mmCIF file of N, CA and C in Angstrom:
data_model
loop_
_atom_site.group_PDB
_atom_site.id
_atom_site.type_symbol
_atom_site.label_atom_id
_atom_site.label_comp_id
_atom_site.label_asym_id
_atom_site.label_seq_id
_atom_site.Cartn_x
_atom_site.Cartn_y
_atom_site.Cartn_z
ATOM 1 N N MET A 132 37.714 77.771 277.148
ATOM 2 C CA MET A 132 38.871 77.196 277.174
ATOM 3 C C MET A 132 39.624 78.513 277.103
ATOM 4 N N SER A 133 41.785 77.448 277.290
ATOM 5 C CA SER A 133 42.473 79.514 277.274
ATOM 6 C C SER A 133 42.946 79.470 276.476
ATOM 7 N N ALA A 134 43.684 80.216 275.826
ATOM 8 C CA ALA A 134 44.069 81.250 274.663
ATOM 9 C C ALA A 134 44.887 79.949 274.100
ATOM 10 N N THR A 135 45.832 79.195 274.992
ATOM 11 C CA THR A 135 47.624 78.295 274.550
ATOM 12 C C THR A 135 46.331 76.783 273.643
ATOM 13 N N THR A 136 45.241 76.543 274.312
ATOM 14 C CA THR A 136 44.109 75.423 273.511
ATOM 15 C C THR A 136 44.024 76.551 272.700
ATOM 16 N N LEU A 137 43.444 77.638 272.121
ATOM 17 C CA LEU A 137 42.702 78.041 270.980
ATOM 18 C C LEU A 137 43.680 78.235 270.310
ATOM 19 N N ILE A 138 45.589 79.003 270.674
ATOM 20 C CA ILE A 138 46.226 78.793 269.347
ATOM 21 C C ILE A 138 46.382 77.163 268.777
ATOM 22 N N TYR A 139 46.885 75.940 270.100
ATOM 23 C CA TYR A 139 47.297 74.886 269.500
ATOM 24 C C TYR A 139 46.127 74.669 268.284
ATOM 25 N N ILE A 140 44.219 74.123 269.015
ATOM 26 C CA ILE A 140 43.852 73.983 267.529
ATOM 27 C C ILE A 140 43.838 75.103 266.466
ATOM 28 N N VAL A 141 44.208 76.020 266.463
ATOM 29 C CA VAL A 141 43.945 77.007 265.102
ATOM 30 C C VAL A 141 44.713 76.280 263.854
ATOM 31 N N GLY A 142 45.621 76.212 264.594
ATOM 32 C CA GLY A 142 47.505 75.529 264.228
ATOM 33 C C GLY A 142 47.154 74.357 263.526
ATOM 34 N N LEU A 143 46.803 73.670 264.791
ATOM 35 C CA LEU A 143 46.995 71.946 264.194
ATOM 36 C C LEU A 143 45.676 72.037 262.559
ATOM 37 N N SER A 144 44.552 73.198 262.912
ATOM 38 C CA SER A 144 43.513 73.073 262.222
ATOM 39 C C SER A 144 43.937 73.525 260.921
ATOM 40 N N ILE A 145 44.790 75.062 260.314
ATOM 41 C CA ILE A 145 45.702 75.241 259.410
ATOM 42 C C ILE A 145 46.907 74.034 258.888
ATOM 43 N N ALA A 146 47.349 73.596 259.621
ATOM 44 C CA ALA A 146 47.906 72.383 259.207
ATOM 45 C C ALA A 146 47.797 70.983 258.500
ATOM 46 N N SER A 147 46.772 70.905 258.234
ATOM 47 C CA SER A 147 45.469 69.496 258.402
ATOM 48 C C SER A 147 44.993 70.185 257.417
ATOM 49 N N ILE A 148 44.323 72.065 257.080
ATOM 50 C CA ILE A 148 43.426 71.586 255.819
ATOM 51 C C ILE A 148 44.834 72.196 254.565
ATOM 52 N N ALA A 149 46.039 73.153 255.177
ATOM 53 C CA ALA A 149 46.665 73.006 254.156
ATOM 54 C C ALA A 149 46.936 71.517 253.680
ATOM 55 N N PHE A 150 47.314 70.785 254.091
ATOM 56 C CA PHE A 150 47.973 69.614 253.407
ATOM 57 C C PHE A 150 46.166 68.958 252.904
ATOM 58 N N ILE A 151 45.348 68.963 252.998
ATOM 59 C CA ILE A 151 44.803 68.671 252.074
ATOM 60 C C ILE A 151 44.372 69.537 250.840
ATOM 61 N N PHE A 152 44.693 70.227 250.690
ATOM 62 C CA PHE A 152 44.773 71.653 249.646
ATOM 63 C C PHE A 152 46.110 70.921 249.149
ATOM 64 N N MET A 153 46.627 70.679 249.469
ATOM 65 C CA MET A 153 48.057 69.632 249.089
ATOM 66 C C MET A 153 48.111 68.952 248.486
ATOM 67 N N PHE A 154 47.646 68.094 248.512
ATOM 68 C CA PHE A 154 47.121 66.681 248.234
ATOM 69 C C PHE A 154 45.321 66.477 246.910
ATOM 70 N N LEU A 155 44.428 67.900 247.357
ATOM 71 C CA LEU A 155 44.424 68.060 245.984
ATOM 72 C C LEU A 155 44.909 68.656 244.644
ATOM 73 N N ILE A 156 45.465 69.341 245.086
ATOM 74 C CA ILE A 156 47.046 69.665 243.971
ATOM 75 C C ILE A 156 47.710 68.849 243.507
ATOM 76 N N LEU A 157 47.782 68.015 243.509
ATOM 77 C CA LEU A 157 49.026 67.232 243.656
ATOM 78 C C LEU A 157 48.227 65.581 242.564
ATOM 79 N N LYS A 158 47.152 65.646 243.160
ATOM 80 C CA LYS A 158 46.483 64.699 242.949
ATOM 81 C C LYS A 158 46.199 64.979 240.734
ATOM 82 N N PRO A 159 46.485 63.646 240.206
ATOM 83 C CA PRO A 159 46.761 64.633 237.976
ATOM 84 C C PRO A 159 44.890 64.053 238.290
ATOM 85 N N SER A 160 44.799 65.119 237.243
ATOM 86 C CA SER A 160 43.037 64.401 236.012
ATOM 87 C C SER A 160 44.240 64.027 234.782
ATOM 88 N N LYS A 161 42.453 63.467 235.099
ATOM 89 C CA LYS A 161 42.427 62.519 233.260
ATOM 90 C C LYS A 161 41.865 63.257 233.318
ATOM 91 N N VAL A 162 41.470 62.519 231.840
ATOM 92 C CA VAL A 162 41.315 63.354 230.345
ATOM 93 C C VAL A 162 40.187 61.591 229.677
ATOM 94 N N THR A 163 38.925 62.257 230.283
ATOM 95 C CA THR A 163 38.272 61.058 229.637
ATOM 96 C C THR A 163 37.002 61.830 228.632
ATOM 97 N N LYS A 164 36.039 60.860 228.100
ATOM 98 C CA LYS A 164 35.650 61.539 225.745
ATOM 99 C C LYS A 164 34.517 62.602 227.221
ATOM 100 N N GLU A 165 34.577 62.602 228.249
ATOM 101 C CA GLU A 165 33.101 63.135 228.621
ATOM 102 C C GLU A 165 34.073 65.049 228.928
ATOM 103 N N LYS A 166 34.685 64.627 229.475
ATOM 104 C CA LYS A 166 35.184 66.091 230.210
ATOM 105 C C LYS A 166 36.188 66.631 229.043
ATOM 106 N N LEU A 167 36.709 65.906 227.240
ATOM 107 C CA LEU A 167 36.826 66.546 226.469
ATOM 108 C C LEU A 167 35.843 67.009 225.828
ATOM 109 N N GLU A 168 35.144 66.552 225.490
ATOM 110 C CA GLU A 168 33.649 67.000 224.701
ATOM 111 C C GLU A 168 33.071 68.257 225.680
ATOM 112 N N LYS A 169 32.884 68.202 227.035
ATOM 113 C CA LYS A 169 31.900 68.933 227.887
ATOM 114 C C LYS A 169 33.152 70.335 227.419
ATOM 115 N N VAL A 170 34.172 71.076 227.548
ATOM 116 C CA VAL A 170 34.911 71.784 227.546
ATOM 117 C C VAL A 170 34.970 71.807 225.856
ATOM 118 N N LEU A 171 35.359 71.318 225.328
ATOM 119 C CA LEU A 171 35.238 71.347 223.791
ATOM 120 C C LEU A 171 34.232 72.565 223.270
ATOM 121 N N GLY A 172 32.935 71.825 223.598
ATOM 122 C CA GLY A 172 31.461 72.035 222.952
ATOM 123 C C GLY A 172 31.521 71.427 222.047
ATOM 124 N N GLN A 173 30.110 70.771 222.208
ATOM 125 C CA GLN A 173 29.723 69.693 220.720
ATOM 126 C C GLN A 173 29.547 70.346 219.521
ATOM 127 N N ASP A 174 29.429 71.785 218.669
ATOM 128 C CA ASP A 174 29.849 71.859 217.483
ATOM 129 C C ASP A 174 30.550 71.346 217.211
ATOM 130 N N ALA A 175 31.820 72.265 218.288
ATOM 131 C CA ALA A 175 34.053 72.376 218.463
ATOM 132 C C ALA A 175 33.850 70.189 218.376
ATOM 133 N N VAL A 176 33.257 69.913 218.541
ATOM 134 C CA VAL A 176 33.117 68.209 218.394
ATOM 135 C C VAL A 176 33.084 67.602 216.613
ATOM 136 N N GLU A 177 32.222 68.135 216.353
ATOM 137 C CA GLU A 177 31.506 67.436 215.149
ATOM 138 C C GLU A 177 32.759 68.024 213.979
ATOM 139 N N LYS A 178 33.020 69.571 214.226
ATOM 140 C CA LYS A 178 34.002 69.924 213.540
ATOM 141 C C LYS A 178 34.878 69.238 213.664
ATOM 142 N N ILE A 179 35.377 68.482 214.170
ATOM 143 C CA ILE A 179 37.119 67.904 214.342
ATOM 144 C C ILE A 179 36.288 66.388 214.016
ATOM 145 N N LYS A 180 35.178 65.901 214.293
ATOM 146 C CA LYS A 180 35.230 64.437 213.657
ATOM 147 C C LYS A 180 34.896 65.181 211.792
ATOM 148 N N GLN A 181 35.074 65.557 211.207
ATOM 149 C CA GLN A 181 34.957 65.843 210.039
ATOM 150 C C GLN A 181 36.316 66.561 209.730
ATOM 151 N N ALA A 182 37.083 66.761 209.830
ATOM 152 C CA ALA A 182 37.963 67.071 209.610
ATOM 153 C C ALA A 182 39.071 66.450 209.128
ATOM 154 N N LYS A 183 39.901 66.977 208.828
ATOM 155 C CA LYS A 183 40.818 65.980 206.813
ATOM 156 C C LYS A 183 42.180 65.337 207.990
ATOM 157 N N ASP A 184 42.627 66.585 208.746
ATOM 158 C CA ASP A 184 43.647 66.286 209.219
ATOM 159 C C ASP A 184 43.792 67.767 210.705
ATOM 160 N N ASP A 185 46.073 67.733 210.870
ATOM 161 C CA ASP A 185 45.853 67.982 211.639
ATOM 162 C C ASP A 185 45.693 69.448 212.684
ATOM 163 N N GLU A 186 46.083 69.809 210.722
ATOM 164 C CA GLU A 186 45.307 71.857 210.615
ATOM 165 C C GLU A 186 44.721 71.533 210.916
ATOM 166 N N GLU A 187 43.484 71.027 209.859
ATOM 167 C CA GLU A 187 42.593 71.611 210.149
ATOM 168 C C GLU A 187 42.151 71.819 212.418
ATOM 169 N N ILE A 188 42.332 70.692 212.405
ATOM 170 C CA ILE A 188 41.777 70.496 213.566
ATOM 171 C C ILE A 188 42.828 70.792 214.838
ATOM 172 N N LYS A 189 44.591 72.255 214.653
ATOM 173 C CA LYS A 189 44.150 73.254 215.009
ATOM 174 C C LYS A 189 43.550 74.409 215.072
ATOM 175 N N THR A 190 42.941 75.088 213.697
ATOM 176 C CA THR A 190 42.629 75.937 213.615
ATOM 177 C C THR A 190 41.032 75.586 214.111
ATOM 178 N N ILE A 191 41.074 74.618 214.343
ATOM 179 C CA ILE A 191 39.326 74.713 215.360
ATOM 180 C C ILE A 191 39.470 75.124 216.424
ATOM 181 N N ILE A 192 40.767 75.022 217.720
ATOM 182 C CA ILE A 192 41.278 74.427 218.607
ATOM 183 C C ILE A 192 41.142 76.526 218.659
ATOM 184 N N ARG A 193 42.065 76.619 217.932
ATOM 185 C CA ARG A 193 42.255 78.207 217.766
ATOM 186 C C ARG A 193 41.118 79.305 218.014
ATOM 187 N N SER A 194 40.740 78.929 217.053
ATOM 188 C CA SER A 194 39.245 79.475 216.603
ATOM 189 C C SER A 194 38.552 79.030 218.528
ATOM 190 N N LEU A 195 38.203 78.627 219.213
ATOM 191 C CA LEU A 195 38.032 78.583 220.476
ATOM 192 C C LEU A 195 37.683 80.033 220.853
ATOM 193 N N PRO A 196 36.061 80.272 221.592
ATOM 194 C CA PRO A 196 36.737 81.183 223.141
ATOM 195 C C PRO A 196 37.636 81.438 223.829
ATOM 196 N N LYS A 197 37.905 82.606 224.531
ATOM 197 C CA LYS A 197 39.186 82.930 225.193
ATOM 198 C C LYS A 197 39.138 81.493 226.401
ATOM 199 N N LEU A 198 37.849 81.643 226.950
ATOM 200 C CA LEU A 198 37.645 80.949 227.862
ATOM 201 C C LEU A 198 37.426 79.084 228.035
ATOM 202 N N ARG A 199 36.787 79.058 226.528
ATOM 203 C CA ARG A 199 36.411 77.536 226.295
ATOM 204 C C ARG A 199 38.368 76.780 226.064
ATOM 205 N N LYS A 200 39.770 77.326 225.855
ATOM 206 C CA LYS A 200 41.035 77.702 225.247
ATOM 207 C C LYS A 200 41.268 77.313 227.138
ATOM 208 N N ALA A 201 41.600 78.364 227.756
ATOM 209 C CA ALA A 201 41.024 78.385 229.300
ATOM 210 C C ALA A 201 41.195 77.090 229.945
ATOM 211 N N LYS A 202 39.577 76.166 230.014
ATOM 212 C CA LYS A 202 39.796 75.007 230.419
ATOM 213 C C LYS A 202 40.385 74.487 229.009
ATOM 214 N N LEU A 203 40.801 74.059 228.574
ATOM 215 C CA LEU A 203 40.831 73.629 228.112
ATOM 216 C C LEU A 203 42.200 73.191 227.892
ATOM 217 N N LYS A 204 43.473 74.583 228.656
ATOM 218 C CA LYS A 204 44.371 74.643 228.848
ATOM 219 C C LYS A 204 44.534 73.614 230.464
ATOM 220 N N THR A 205 43.194 74.497 231.016
ATOM 221 C CA THR A 205 43.315 73.701 232.837
ATOM 222 C C THR A 205 43.485 72.159 232.498
ATOM 223 N N LEU A 206 43.023 71.325 231.293
ATOM 224 C CA LEU A 206 42.296 70.044 231.622
ATOM 225 C C LEU A 206 43.541 69.276 231.375
ATOM 226 N N MET A 207 43.762 69.687 230.419
ATOM 227 C CA MET A 207 45.519 68.918 230.351
ATOM 228 C C MET A 207 46.650 68.747 230.691
ATOM 229 N N GLU A 208 46.626 70.567 231.528
ATOM 230 C CA GLU A 208 47.379 70.771 232.544
ATOM 231 C C GLU A 208 49.176 70.685 231.450
ATOM 232 N N SER A 209 48.804 71.463 230.227
ATOM 233 C CA SER A 209 49.515 72.404 229.872
ATOM 234 C C SER A 209 49.008 73.060 228.279
ATOM 235 N N GLN A 210 50.114 73.693 228.101
ATOM 236 C CA GLN A 210 49.477 74.627 226.658
ATOM 237 C C GLN A 210 50.295 74.013 225.631
ATOM 238 N N ASP A 211 50.747 72.760 225.487
ATOM 239 C CA ASP A 211 51.075 72.500 224.481
ATOM 240 C C ASP A 211 49.982 72.043 223.240
ATOM 241 N N ILE A 212 49.494 72.594 222.457
ATOM 242 C CA ILE A 212 48.484 72.421 221.265
ATOM 243 C C ILE A 212 49.209 70.019 221.001
ATOM 244 N N ARG A 213 50.141 70.085 220.947
ATOM 245 C CA ARG A 213 50.565 68.209 221.031
ATOM 246 C C ARG A 213 49.651 67.823 221.919
ATOM 247 N N ASP A 214 49.597 68.055 223.020
ATOM 248 C CA ASP A 214 48.881 67.351 223.908
ATOM 249 C C ASP A 214 47.713 67.279 223.516
ATOM 250 N N VAL A 215 46.886 68.224 223.392
ATOM 251 C CA VAL A 215 45.649 68.568 222.503
ATOM 252 C C VAL A 215 45.540 67.756 222.094
ATOM 253 N N LEU A 216 46.238 67.803 220.870
ATOM 254 C CA LEU A 216 45.682 66.957 219.264
ATOM 255 C C LEU A 216 45.944 65.137 220.076
ATOM 256 N N LYS A 217 46.981 64.679 220.841
ATOM 257 C CA LYS A 217 47.306 63.523 221.124
ATOM 258 C C LYS A 217 45.314 63.271 221.957
ATOM 259 N N ALA A 218 45.010 64.351 222.834
ATOM 260 C CA ALA A 218 43.691 63.494 223.376
ATOM 261 C C ALA A 218 42.981 63.192 223.340
ATOM 262 N N ILE A 219 42.110 64.588 221.623
ATOM 263 C CA ILE A 219 41.302 64.101 220.523
ATOM 264 C C ILE A 219 41.903 62.961 220.054
ATOM 265 N N HIS A 220 42.711 62.582 219.646
ATOM 266 C CA HIS A 220 43.215 61.655 218.807
ATOM 267 C C HIS A 220 42.150 59.262 219.603
ATOM 268 N N GLU A 221 43.521 60.014 220.646
ATOM 269 C CA GLU A 221 42.667 59.054 221.785
ATOM 270 C C GLU A 221 41.365 58.949 222.185
ATOM 271 N N HIS A 222 40.500 60.206 222.343
ATOM 272 C CA HIS A 222 39.020 59.918 223.452
ATOM 273 C C HIS A 222 38.664 59.917 222.266
ATOM 274 N N ILE A 223 38.123 61.208 221.579
ATOM 275 C CA ILE A 223 37.129 61.370 220.502
ATOM 276 C C ILE A 223 37.430 60.870 218.435
ATOM 277 N N LEU A 224 38.517 60.446 218.033
ATOM 278 C CA LEU A 224 38.381 60.647 216.563
ATOM 279 C C LEU A 224 38.619 58.447 217.061
ATOM 280 N N LYS A 225 39.383 58.240 218.208
ATOM 281 C CA LYS A 225 39.477 56.853 218.324
ATOM 282 C C LYS A 225 40.419 56.087 217.225
ATOM 283 N N ASP A 226 41.805 56.870 217.129
ATOM 284 C CA ASP A 226 43.092 56.788 216.217
ATOM 285 C C ASP A 226 43.468 55.022 216.566
#
């Protein structure tokens, strides 16, 4: 193979990998009950089920370890606690 052919192959492979990467980034993630329970942890889910109001749920979420909060923000694609409360009511508490 000549140098020109190698340059074309490398250029096309970079472009195709970039296209695949952009597709994976732009694909929306869906929040499910299983994903939410996995990120929150079983003990937090039990505390949330026993909570009386949204303020207690907020306190439980804020008391999570830093790594779990980061994973929760990544799953929800948001840093707003209202989005987390909405997902908890929808998937865990079934309101």
